[in-house]
Amino acid sequence: VEGTVSEHDRIFDMIHAEIRDVKVSVDNRIDDFREDMNRRFDDAKEETNRRFGDMNKRFDEMNKRFDETNKRIDSLDGSIDETNKRIAEMDSRLTSRMDSTLKWIVAIQIPTWMMIITMWVTIILRIG
């Protein structure tokens, strides 16, 4: 009986040792997996931060371009306002010139042509 019990104890100890070895092996694999996953997460985090940094740089560049474009638009607005003022001045000058031309036509040309026509009619009537 004693040989059988010690055989059972020995088998039990062997099984227990195997289970312990499997447990240690599984624990080691889990630790390795955790380390690998943490490393991957860290790498992914660094890559994401790098990409965000690149995107921020691009946004900064775009903002600079927008600022430059806004400055150009503002300067164009000023030029357009100045051009509109010049056009308004020219319009008032042309209007005043047209008014003076019309006054000249009314005051001088119409009576002159009426006088010429009247003279010709008078000449034609005296001849005829």
PDB file of C-alpha atoms in Angstrom:
ATOM      1  CA  VAL A   1       0.000   0.000   0.000  1.00  0.00           C
ATOM      2  CA  GLU A   2       2.783   2.273   0.868  1.00  0.00           C
ATOM      3  CA  GLY A   3       4.344   1.909  -2.561  1.00  0.00           C
ATOM      4  CA  THR A   4       1.036   2.726  -4.208  1.00  0.00           C
ATOM      5  CA  VAL A   5       0.504   5.836  -2.084  1.00  0.00           C
ATOM      6  CA  SER A   6       3.970   7.070  -2.766  1.00  0.00           C
ATOM      7  CA  GLU A   7       3.412   6.321  -6.470  1.00  0.00           C
ATOM      8  CA  HIS A   8       0.201   8.354  -6.326  1.00  0.00           C
ATOM      9  CA  ASP A   9       2.041  11.130  -4.504  1.00  0.00           C
ATOM     10  CA  ARG A  10       4.762  11.059  -7.104  1.00  0.00           C
ATOM     11  CA  ILE A  11       2.201  11.169  -9.976  1.00  0.00           C
ATOM     12  CA  PHE A  12       0.307  13.916  -8.126  1.00  0.00           C
ATOM     13  CA  ASP A  13       3.531  15.869  -7.689  1.00  0.00           C
ATOM     14  CA  MET A  14       4.382  15.385 -11.369  1.00  0.00           C
ATOM     15  CA  ILE A  15       0.922  16.576 -12.438  1.00  0.00           C
ATOM     16  CA  HIS A  16       1.140  19.435  -9.987  1.00  0.00           C
ATOM     17  CA  ALA A  17       4.584  20.374 -11.361  1.00  0.00           C
ATOM     18  CA  GLU A  18       3.264  20.185 -14.943  1.00  0.00           C
ATOM     19  CA  ILE A  19       0.298  22.375 -14.034  1.00  0.00           C
ATOM     20  CA  ARG A  20       2.647  24.833 -12.318  1.00  0.00           C
ATOM     21  CA  ASP A  21       4.901  24.846 -15.410  1.00  0.00           C
ATOM     22  CA  VAL A  22       1.881  25.405 -17.664  1.00  0.00           C
ATOM     23  CA  LYS A  23       0.677  28.188 -15.353  1.00  0.00           C
ATOM     24  CA  VAL A  24       4.124  29.826 -15.399  1.00  0.00           C
ATOM     25  CA  SER A  25       4.279  29.431 -19.167  1.00  0.00           C
ATOM     26  CA  VAL A  26       0.780  30.925 -19.592  1.00  0.00           C
ATOM     27  CA  ASP A  27       1.653  33.756 -17.181  1.00  0.00           C
ATOM     28  CA  ASN A  28       4.846  34.429 -19.140  1.00  0.00           C
ATOM     29  CA  ARG A  29       2.925  34.437 -22.408  1.00  0.00           C
ATOM     30  CA  ILE A  30       0.312  36.770 -20.932  1.00  0.00           C
ATOM     31  CA  ASP A  31       3.077  39.079 -19.690  1.00  0.00           C
ATOM     32  CA  ASP A  32       4.760  38.966 -23.098  1.00  0.00           C
ATOM     33  CA  PHE A  33       1.411  39.665 -24.756  1.00  0.00           C
ATOM     34  CA  ARG A  34       0.779  42.606 -22.401  1.00  0.00           C
ATOM     35  CA  GLU A  35       4.229  43.998 -23.076  1.00  0.00           C
ATOM     36  CA  ASP A  36       3.730  43.568 -26.814  1.00  0.00           C
ATOM     37  CA  MET A  37       0.285  45.190 -26.686  1.00  0.00           C
ATOM     38  CA  ASN A  38       1.592  48.061 -24.541  1.00  0.00           C
ATOM     39  CA  ARG A  39       4.470  48.557 -26.958  1.00  0.00           C
ATOM     40  CA  ARG A  40       2.050  48.525 -29.889  1.00  0.00           C
ATOM     41  CA  PHE A  41      -0.256  50.985 -28.108  1.00  0.00           C
ATOM     42  CA  ASP A  42       2.722  53.234 -27.376  1.00  0.00           C
ATOM     43  CA  ASP A  43       3.855  53.028 -31.003  1.00  0.00           C
ATOM     44  CA  ALA A  44       0.330  53.752 -32.219  1.00  0.00           C
ATOM     45  CA  LYS A  45       0.055  56.657 -29.778  1.00  0.00           C
ATOM     46  CA  GLU A  46       3.374  58.098 -30.968  1.00  0.00           C
ATOM     47  CA  GLU A  47       2.353  57.670 -34.611  1.00  0.00           C
ATOM     48  CA  THR A  48      -1.014  59.290 -33.936  1.00  0.00           C
ATOM     49  CA  ASN A  49       0.643  62.195 -32.122  1.00  0.00           C
ATOM     50  CA  ARG A  50       3.104  62.588 -34.983  1.00  0.00           C
ATOM     51  CA  ARG A  51       0.256  62.639 -37.492  1.00  0.00           C
ATOM     52  CA  PHE A  52      -1.669  65.141 -35.370  1.00  0.00           C
ATOM     53  CA  GLY A  53       1.469  67.272 -35.243  1.00  0.00           C
ATOM     54  CA  ASP A  54       1.779  67.095 -39.030  1.00  0.00           C
ATOM     55  CA  MET A  55      -1.893  68.011 -39.416  1.00  0.00           C
ATOM     56  CA  ASN A  56      -1.475  70.931 -37.014  1.00  0.00           C
ATOM     57  CA  LYS A  57       1.453  72.165 -39.100  1.00  0.00           C
ATOM     58  CA  ARG A  58      -0.677  71.902 -42.230  1.00  0.00           C
ATOM     59  CA  PHE A  59      -3.517  73.768 -40.538  1.00  0.00           C
ATOM     60  CA  ASP A  60      -1.069  76.471 -39.453  1.00  0.00           C
ATOM     61  CA  GLU A  61       0.187  76.780 -43.031  1.00  0.00           C
ATOM     62  CA  MET A  62      -3.388  76.977 -44.322  1.00  0.00           C
ATOM     63  CA  ASN A  63      -4.217  79.643 -41.737  1.00  0.00           C
ATOM     64  CA  LYS A  64      -1.198  81.651 -42.901  1.00  0.00           C
ATOM     65  CA  ARG A  65      -2.385  81.334 -46.495  1.00  0.00           C
ATOM     66  CA  PHE A  66      -5.900  82.385 -45.493  1.00  0.00           C
ATOM     67  CA  ASP A  67      -4.461  85.392 -43.657  1.00  0.00           C
ATOM     68  CA  GLU A  68      -2.445  86.367 -46.732  1.00  0.00           C
ATOM     69  CA  THR A  69      -5.519  85.938 -48.915  1.00  0.00           C
ATOM     70  CA  ASN A  70      -7.587  88.045 -46.530  1.00  0.00           C
ATOM     71  CA  LYS A  71      -4.933  90.777 -46.655  1.00  0.00           C
ATOM     72  CA  ARG A  72      -5.005  90.694 -50.446  1.00  0.00           C
ATOM     73  CA  ILE A  73      -8.795  90.861 -50.446  1.00  0.00           C
ATOM     74  CA  ASP A  74      -8.689  93.815 -48.053  1.00  0.00           C
ATOM     75  CA  SER A  75      -6.206  95.634 -50.293  1.00  0.00           C
ATOM     76  CA  LEU A  76      -8.401  94.857 -53.308  1.00  0.00           C
ATOM     77  CA  ASP A  77     -11.405  96.223 -51.430  1.00  0.00           C
ATOM     78  CA  GLY A  78      -9.475  99.445 -50.849  1.00  0.00           C
ATOM     79  CA  SER A  79      -8.509  99.613 -54.522  1.00  0.00           C
ATOM     80  CA  ILE A  80     -12.093  98.974 -55.574  1.00  0.00           C
ATOM     81  CA  ASP A  81     -13.333 101.714 -53.238  1.00  0.00           C
ATOM     82  CA  GLU A  82     -10.765 104.108 -54.686  1.00  0.00           C
ATOM     83  CA  THR A  83     -11.780 103.132 -58.227  1.00  0.00           C
ATOM     84  CA  ASN A  84     -15.440 103.658 -57.356  1.00  0.00           C
ATOM     85  CA  LYS A  85     -14.614 107.158 -56.080  1.00  0.00           C
ATOM     86  CA  ARG A  86     -12.763 107.957 -59.305  1.00  0.00           C
ATOM     87  CA  ILE A  87     -15.665 106.643 -61.380  1.00  0.00           C
ATOM     88  CA  ALA A  88     -18.087 108.772 -59.368  1.00  0.00           C
ATOM     89  CA  GLU A  89     -15.895 111.852 -59.940  1.00  0.00           C
ATOM     90  CA  MET A  90     -15.665 111.135 -63.664  1.00  0.00           C
ATOM     91  CA  ASP A  91     -19.405 110.553 -63.810  1.00  0.00           C
ATOM     92  CA  SER A  92     -20.106 113.911 -62.197  1.00  0.00           C
ATOM     93  CA  ARG A  93     -17.647 115.612 -64.587  1.00  0.00           C
ATOM     94  CA  LEU A  94     -19.208 113.950 -67.618  1.00  0.00           C
ATOM     95  CA  THR A  95     -22.676 114.790 -66.379  1.00  0.00           C
ATOM     96  CA  SER A  96     -21.724 118.426 -65.919  1.00  0.00           C
ATOM     97  CA  ARG A  97     -20.105 118.472 -69.389  1.00  0.00           C
ATOM     98  CA  MET A  98     -23.197 116.915 -70.919  1.00  0.00           C
ATOM     99  CA  ASP A  99     -25.345 119.451 -69.108  1.00  0.00           C
ATOM    100  CA  SER A 100     -23.201 122.301 -70.404  1.00  0.00           C
ATOM    101  CA  THR A 101     -23.282 120.788 -73.919  1.00  0.00           C
ATOM    102  CA  LEU A 102     -27.052 120.500 -73.790  1.00  0.00           C
ATOM    103  CA  LYS A 103     -27.301 124.073 -72.549  1.00  0.00           C
ATOM    104  CA  TRP A 104     -25.057 125.156 -75.417  1.00  0.00           C
ATOM    105  CA  ILE A 105     -27.247 123.277 -77.894  1.00  0.00           C
ATOM    106  CA  VAL A 106     -30.409 124.792 -76.487  1.00  0.00           C
ATOM    107  CA  ALA A 107     -29.012 128.290 -76.097  1.00  0.00           C
ATOM    108  CA  ILE A 108     -27.007 128.630 -79.318  1.00  0.00           C
ATOM    109  CA  GLN A 109     -27.425 125.822 -81.804  1.00  0.00           C
ATOM    110  CA  ILE A 110     -31.219 125.695 -81.956  1.00  0.00           C
ATOM    111  CA  PRO A 111     -31.675 129.453 -82.454  1.00  0.00           C
ATOM    112  CA  THR A 112     -28.802 129.465 -84.971  1.00  0.00           C
ATOM    113  CA  TRP A 113     -30.360 126.698 -87.068  1.00  0.00           C
ATOM    114  CA  MET A 114     -33.778 128.331 -86.785  1.00  0.00           C
ATOM    115  CA  MET A 115     -32.273 131.563 -88.057  1.00  0.00           C
ATOM    116  CA  ILE A 116     -30.513 129.757 -90.941  1.00  0.00           C
ATOM    117  CA  ILE A 117     -33.708 127.936 -91.904  1.00  0.00           C
ATOM    118  CA  THR A 118     -35.695 131.161 -91.670  1.00  0.00           C
ATOM    119  CA  MET A 119     -33.158 132.916 -93.884  1.00  0.00           C
ATOM    120  CA  TRP A 120     -33.345 130.178 -96.519  1.00  0.00           C
ATOM    121  CA  VAL A 121     -37.112 130.145 -96.411  1.00  0.00           C
ATOM    122  CA  THR A 122     -37.127 133.925 -96.824  1.00  0.00           C
ATOM    123  CA  ILE A 123     -34.657 133.729 -99.709  1.00  0.00           C
ATOM    124  CA  ILE A 124     -36.619 130.958-101.400  1.00  0.00           C
ATOM    125  CA  LEU A 125     -39.882 132.859-100.986  1.00  0.00           C
ATOM    126  CA  ARG A 126     -38.404 136.106-102.420  1.00  0.00           C
ATOM    127  CA  ILE A 127     -36.884 134.267-105.365  1.00  0.00           C
ATOM    128  CA  GLY A 128     -39.933 132.248-105.998  1.00  0.00           C
TER     129      GLY A 128
END
